[in-house]
Amino acid sequence: MAEFPEFGIHCSLKICNKLDFTPFKCDSCQKHYCGDHRFNHKCNKLEEERFPTASVDATTTSRKYLCSFRQCFSQELIKIECSECGHNFCLKHRMCEDHECVNIKRPSTQESSTLIKEEPAVVPTLNTMRMKNPLKVPPGEQMFLFVHIESNDDRFPVMISKSWTIGKAIDAIKKQLNLETGKHRWRLFKFPATQESLESSDIISKHLTDQSEVLLRAMENT
């Protein structure tokens, strides 16, 4: 490539320095990177933007960001927010058309088609969760919930047993979503949120059905 020095840019990551003809310019540090290090160059500027203060909870920095698209459970080490709807997505679904962004207007016929196809698309993902079944819930007892954390619009799928108490289900949800357990007392609410939380000693199937949406909220210990 020596005879064509004007073409391409070398990756700014010192351990790489590969010549790339379609380099990516990082919006945070303003440096160019190859495709392999586009989102994996340990950008100091990005860290400063995400965590402007020194007092950062260790659980926050280690947490992976889940994709909000309902057919996807991919996780990324960096937050990729849609500029239109503000939700977080993985690399595959970061574009508006890829995650069917609710803030992008579409013709009514296309909207109708999307609504018809949206629910059946959940089935393959839930089947995958049934096969993995990390909590070893018997097939006849499996219940899936879509959990909103605090007031966040993003929702995360979890598997529980319909025979569990709500208190035990909360513990399982925290474990699957990697939430801290010591500082707060977590409560479960129906979604959209009601004023009264669900009683921890009640059986969860008394209040919820399969694929219900719920709100998980941290309450101050008293």
mmCIF file of C-alpha atoms in Angstrom:
data_model
loop_
_atom_site.group_PDB
_atom_site.id
_atom_site.type_symbol
_atom_site.label_atom_id
_atom_site.label_comp_id
_atom_site.label_asym_id
_atom_site.label_seq_id
_atom_site.Cartn_x
_atom_site.Cartn_y
_atom_site.Cartn_z
ATOM 1 C CA MET A 1 0.000 0.000 0.000
ATOM 2 C CA ALA A 2 3.071 2.269 0.048
ATOM 3 C CA GLU A 3 2.389 3.561 -3.456
ATOM 4 C CA PHE A 4 -1.085 4.853 -2.411
ATOM 5 C CA PRO A 5 -0.413 6.738 0.850
ATOM 6 C CA GLU A 6 -3.323 9.116 0.328
ATOM 7 C CA PHE A 7 -5.886 6.310 0.618
ATOM 8 C CA GLY A 8 -7.124 5.002 3.961
ATOM 9 C CA ILE A 9 -6.330 5.913 7.569
ATOM 10 C CA HIS A 10 -4.427 3.902 10.138
ATOM 11 C CA CYS A 11 -6.336 2.779 13.239
ATOM 12 C CA SER A 12 -5.530 5.095 16.182
ATOM 13 C CA LEU A 13 -5.321 2.179 18.609
ATOM 14 C CA LYS A 14 -1.576 1.710 19.144
ATOM 15 C CA ILE A 15 -1.704 -2.085 19.357
ATOM 16 C CA CYS A 16 -3.547 -2.217 16.011
ATOM 17 C CA ASN A 17 -2.486 0.615 13.649
ATOM 18 C CA LYS A 18 -4.166 -1.253 10.779
ATOM 19 C CA LEU A 19 -4.786 0.644 7.532
ATOM 20 C CA ASP A 20 -8.541 0.920 6.972
ATOM 21 C CA PHE A 21 -10.166 2.321 3.812
ATOM 22 C CA THR A 22 -13.524 2.914 5.539
ATOM 23 C CA PRO A 23 -12.401 4.189 8.961
ATOM 24 C CA PHE A 24 -14.803 5.195 11.720
ATOM 25 C CA LYS A 25 -14.359 8.553 13.484
ATOM 26 C CA CYS A 26 -15.292 8.395 17.171
ATOM 27 C CA ASP A 27 -17.622 11.277 18.088
ATOM 28 C CA SER A 28 -16.133 11.412 21.590
ATOM 29 C CA CYS A 29 -12.343 11.398 21.080
ATOM 30 C CA GLN A 30 -12.404 12.499 17.393
ATOM 31 C CA LYS A 31 -9.895 9.803 16.405
ATOM 32 C CA HIS A 32 -10.215 7.280 13.576
ATOM 33 C CA TYR A 33 -10.453 3.520 14.101
ATOM 34 C CA CYS A 34 -10.734 0.396 11.993
ATOM 35 C CA GLY A 35 -13.883 -1.731 11.915
ATOM 36 C CA ASP A 36 -12.579 -4.081 14.622
ATOM 37 C CA HIS A 37 -12.056 -1.241 17.092
ATOM 38 C CA ARG A 38 -14.959 0.990 16.163
ATOM 39 C CA PHE A 39 -16.713 0.386 19.494
ATOM 40 C CA ASN A 40 -13.837 -1.332 21.284
ATOM 41 C CA HIS A 41 -11.025 1.172 21.706
ATOM 42 C CA LYS A 42 -11.495 1.969 25.422
ATOM 43 C CA CYS A 43 -12.371 5.573 24.673
ATOM 44 C CA ASN A 44 -11.415 7.773 27.637
ATOM 45 C CA LYS A 45 -13.522 10.673 26.363
ATOM 46 C CA LEU A 46 -16.594 8.435 26.178
ATOM 47 C CA GLU A 47 -16.034 7.307 29.766
ATOM 48 C CA GLU A 48 -15.798 10.943 30.879
ATOM 49 C CA GLU A 49 -19.076 11.740 29.114
ATOM 50 C CA ARG A 50 -20.829 8.755 30.638
ATOM 51 C CA PHE A 51 -19.396 9.208 34.146
ATOM 52 C CA PRO A 52 -18.640 12.919 34.727
ATOM 53 C CA THR A 53 -18.038 12.546 38.480
ATOM 54 C CA ALA A 54 -15.486 10.479 40.318
ATOM 55 C CA SER A 55 -18.014 8.879 42.659
ATOM 56 C CA VAL A 56 -19.373 6.157 40.385
ATOM 57 C CA ASP A 57 -21.003 3.026 41.748
ATOM 58 C CA ALA A 58 -18.986 -0.054 40.778
ATOM 59 C CA THR A 59 -22.160 -1.876 39.791
ATOM 60 C CA THR A 60 -22.913 0.858 37.233
ATOM 61 C CA THR A 61 -19.587 0.603 35.411
ATOM 62 C CA SER A 62 -19.722 -3.180 35.155
ATOM 63 C CA ARG A 63 -23.311 -3.403 33.981
ATOM 64 C CA LYS A 64 -23.974 -4.330 30.382
ATOM 65 C CA TYR A 65 -26.623 -2.491 28.382
ATOM 66 C CA LEU A 66 -29.510 -4.627 27.105
ATOM 67 C CA CYS A 67 -31.149 -4.043 23.746
ATOM 68 C CA SER A 68 -34.704 -2.670 24.056
ATOM 69 C CA PHE A 69 -35.933 -4.307 20.859
ATOM 70 C CA ARG A 70 -38.471 -6.914 21.908
ATOM 71 C CA GLN A 71 -37.082 -9.718 19.690
ATOM 72 C CA CYS A 72 -33.496 -9.215 20.931
ATOM 73 C CA PHE A 73 -31.625 -9.797 24.201
ATOM 74 C CA SER A 74 -28.144 -8.737 23.048
ATOM 75 C CA GLN A 75 -25.924 -6.810 25.462
ATOM 76 C CA GLU A 76 -23.342 -4.118 24.740
ATOM 77 C CA LEU A 77 -20.615 -2.649 26.930
ATOM 78 C CA ILE A 78 -21.551 0.874 25.821
ATOM 79 C CA LYS A 79 -24.901 2.632 25.747
ATOM 80 C CA ILE A 80 -26.283 3.150 22.235
ATOM 81 C CA GLU A 81 -29.330 5.422 22.441
ATOM 82 C CA CYS A 82 -31.661 6.189 19.557
ATOM 83 C CA SER A 83 -31.754 9.946 18.933
ATOM 84 C CA GLU A 84 -35.466 9.722 18.084
ATOM 85 C CA CYS A 85 -36.996 7.591 20.864
ATOM 86 C CA GLY A 86 -34.182 7.686 23.442
ATOM 87 C CA HIS A 87 -34.208 3.905 24.020
ATOM 88 C CA ASN A 88 -31.058 1.796 24.185
ATOM 89 C CA PHE A 89 -30.255 -0.745 21.436
ATOM 90 C CA CYS A 90 -27.530 -3.147 20.363
ATOM 91 C CA LEU A 91 -25.355 -2.593 17.287
ATOM 92 C CA LYS A 92 -27.709 -4.658 15.123
ATOM 93 C CA HIS A 93 -30.816 -2.623 16.039
ATOM 94 C CA ARG A 94 -29.265 0.850 16.518
ATOM 95 C CA MET A 95 -30.844 2.297 13.353
ATOM 96 C CA CYS A 96 -34.448 3.563 13.497
ATOM 97 C CA GLU A 97 -35.667 1.224 10.764
ATOM 98 C CA ASP A 98 -34.002 -1.762 12.464
ATOM 99 C CA HIS A 99 -35.859 -1.306 15.776
ATOM 100 C CA GLU A 100 -39.102 0.019 14.248
ATOM 101 C CA CYS A 101 -38.697 3.337 16.063
ATOM 102 C CA VAL A 102 -42.021 4.532 17.456
ATOM 103 C CA ASN A 103 -41.112 8.177 16.794
ATOM 104 C CA ILE A 104 -40.710 7.670 13.043
ATOM 105 C CA LYS A 105 -44.009 8.151 11.209
ATOM 106 C CA ARG A 106 -45.015 5.395 8.805
ATOM 107 C CA PRO A 107 -47.973 4.930 6.456
ATOM 108 C CA SER A 108 -51.032 3.514 8.205
ATOM 109 C CA THR A 109 -50.903 0.293 6.170
ATOM 110 C CA GLN A 110 -47.344 -0.337 7.303
ATOM 111 C CA GLU A 111 -48.266 0.411 10.926
ATOM 112 C CA SER A 112 -51.061 -2.138 10.750
ATOM 113 C CA SER A 113 -48.706 -4.721 9.302
ATOM 114 C CA THR A 114 -46.167 -4.077 12.071
ATOM 115 C CA LEU A 115 -48.787 -4.494 14.801
ATOM 116 C CA ILE A 116 -49.943 -7.789 13.342
ATOM 117 C CA LYS A 117 -46.439 -9.219 13.098
ATOM 118 C CA GLU A 118 -45.028 -7.851 16.358
ATOM 119 C CA GLU A 119 -46.481 -10.277 18.909
ATOM 120 C CA PRO A 120 -45.727 -13.568 17.053
ATOM 121 C CA ALA A 121 -42.111 -12.420 16.749
ATOM 122 C CA VAL A 122 -41.740 -12.748 20.537
ATOM 123 C CA VAL A 123 -42.348 -16.504 20.433
ATOM 124 C CA PRO A 124 -38.905 -17.634 19.121
ATOM 125 C CA THR A 125 -37.155 -15.582 21.809
ATOM 126 C CA LEU A 126 -39.250 -17.031 24.608
ATOM 127 C CA ASN A 127 -38.627 -20.511 23.240
ATOM 128 C CA THR A 128 -34.884 -19.842 23.497
ATOM 129 C CA MET A 129 -35.314 -18.802 27.130
ATOM 130 C CA ARG A 130 -37.287 -21.986 27.789
ATOM 131 C CA MET A 131 -34.414 -24.090 26.446
ATOM 132 C CA LYS A 132 -31.754 -22.265 28.491
ATOM 133 C CA ASN A 133 -33.910 -22.131 31.651
ATOM 134 C CA PRO A 134 -31.094 -21.002 34.021
ATOM 135 C CA LEU A 135 -33.343 -21.180 37.113
ATOM 136 C CA LYS A 136 -34.491 -24.736 36.293
ATOM 137 C CA VAL A 137 -38.191 -23.838 36.396
ATOM 138 C CA PRO A 138 -40.361 -26.881 35.462
ATOM 139 C CA PRO A 139 -41.995 -26.422 32.024
ATOM 140 C CA GLY A 140 -45.517 -26.460 33.446
ATOM 141 C CA GLU A 141 -44.712 -23.647 35.894
ATOM 142 C CA GLN A 142 -42.823 -21.256 33.602
ATOM 143 C CA MET A 143 -44.067 -17.680 33.420
ATOM 144 C CA PHE A 144 -42.473 -14.832 31.456
ATOM 145 C CA LEU A 145 -42.596 -11.197 32.533
ATOM 146 C CA PHE A 146 -41.423 -8.012 30.807
ATOM 147 C CA VAL A 147 -39.867 -5.870 33.534
ATOM 148 C CA HIS A 148 -39.554 -2.069 33.577
ATOM 149 C CA ILE A 149 -36.969 -0.844 36.114
ATOM 150 C CA GLU A 150 -37.944 2.303 38.034
ATOM 151 C CA SER A 151 -39.582 4.698 35.520
ATOM 152 C CA ASN A 152 -37.566 3.497 32.510
ATOM 153 C CA ASP A 153 -39.525 2.742 29.341
ATOM 154 C CA ASP A 154 -37.068 -0.028 28.437
ATOM 155 C CA ARG A 155 -38.313 -3.495 29.363
ATOM 156 C CA PHE A 156 -36.374 -6.681 30.044
ATOM 157 C CA PRO A 157 -37.688 -10.270 29.703
ATOM 158 C CA VAL A 158 -37.311 -12.650 32.644
ATOM 159 C CA MET A 159 -38.482 -16.156 33.494
ATOM 160 C CA ILE A 160 -40.055 -17.065 36.846
ATOM 161 C CA SER A 161 -42.341 -19.768 38.240
ATOM 162 C CA LYS A 162 -46.043 -19.015 38.472
ATOM 163 C CA SER A 163 -46.132 -20.912 41.780
ATOM 164 C CA TRP A 164 -43.588 -18.604 43.478
ATOM 165 C CA THR A 165 -44.461 -15.861 45.909
ATOM 166 C CA ILE A 166 -43.971 -12.328 44.671
ATOM 167 C CA GLY A 167 -41.037 -11.928 47.067
ATOM 168 C CA LYS A 168 -39.237 -14.937 45.590
ATOM 169 C CA ALA A 169 -40.027 -13.727 42.062
ATOM 170 C CA ILE A 170 -38.455 -10.333 42.868
ATOM 171 C CA ASP A 171 -35.255 -12.085 44.000
ATOM 172 C CA ALA A 172 -35.169 -14.075 40.736
ATOM 173 C CA ILE A 173 -35.748 -10.930 38.656
ATOM 174 C CA LYS A 174 -32.902 -9.102 40.425
ATOM 175 C CA LYS A 175 -30.593 -12.052 39.805
ATOM 176 C CA GLN A 176 -31.419 -12.252 36.081
ATOM 177 C CA LEU A 177 -31.037 -8.483 35.577
ATOM 178 C CA ASN A 178 -27.902 -8.222 37.748
ATOM 179 C CA LEU A 179 -29.409 -5.665 40.140
ATOM 180 C CA GLU A 180 -27.847 -4.849 43.519
ATOM 181 C CA THR A 181 -29.537 -6.442 46.509
ATOM 182 C CA GLY A 182 -28.212 -4.808 49.665
ATOM 183 C CA LYS A 183 -29.076 -1.106 49.576
ATOM 184 C CA HIS A 184 -32.779 -1.090 48.780
ATOM 185 C CA ARG A 185 -36.007 -2.948 49.327
ATOM 186 C CA TRP A 186 -37.443 -3.779 45.898
ATOM 187 C CA ARG A 187 -41.178 -3.780 45.206
ATOM 188 C CA LEU A 188 -43.162 -5.070 42.225
ATOM 189 C CA PHE A 189 -46.039 -3.122 40.670
ATOM 190 C CA LYS A 190 -48.423 -3.799 37.828
ATOM 191 C CA PHE A 191 -47.616 -1.774 34.696
ATOM 192 C CA PRO A 192 -48.617 0.966 34.082
ATOM 193 C CA ALA A 193 -47.707 1.629 37.704
ATOM 194 C CA THR A 194 -50.364 1.569 40.413
ATOM 195 C CA GLN A 195 -49.986 3.215 43.812
ATOM 196 C CA GLU A 196 -50.009 -0.065 45.737
ATOM 197 C CA SER A 197 -47.231 -2.612 45.252
ATOM 198 C CA LEU A 198 -48.022 -6.318 45.020
ATOM 199 C CA GLU A 199 -47.915 -8.103 48.368
ATOM 200 C CA SER A 200 -44.668 -10.064 48.712
ATOM 201 C CA SER A 201 -46.333 -13.070 50.343
ATOM 202 C CA ASP A 202 -48.961 -13.534 47.596
ATOM 203 C CA ILE A 203 -48.542 -16.120 44.830
ATOM 204 C CA ILE A 204 -47.601 -14.215 41.696
ATOM 205 C CA SER A 205 -50.122 -15.985 39.437
ATOM 206 C CA LYS A 206 -52.871 -14.496 41.620
ATOM 207 C CA HIS A 207 -52.088 -11.045 40.193
ATOM 208 C CA LEU A 208 -50.266 -11.603 36.887
ATOM 209 C CA THR A 209 -50.526 -13.744 33.771
ATOM 210 C CA ASP A 210 -47.865 -14.983 31.354
ATOM 211 C CA GLN A 211 -46.081 -12.158 29.449
ATOM 212 C CA SER A 212 -47.449 -9.431 31.733
ATOM 213 C CA GLU A 213 -45.574 -6.139 32.005
ATOM 214 C CA VAL A 214 -44.499 -5.117 35.510
ATOM 215 C CA LEU A 215 -42.593 -2.277 37.176
ATOM 216 C CA LEU A 216 -39.730 -3.062 39.589
ATOM 217 C CA ARG A 217 -38.973 -0.167 41.900
ATOM 218 C CA ALA A 218 -36.364 0.309 44.650
ATOM 219 C CA MET A 219 -37.768 1.614 47.935
ATOM 220 C CA GLU A 220 -35.758 3.157 50.765
ATOM 221 C CA ASN A 221 -35.220 0.853 53.744
ATOM 222 C CA THR A 222 -36.992 2.167 56.820
#
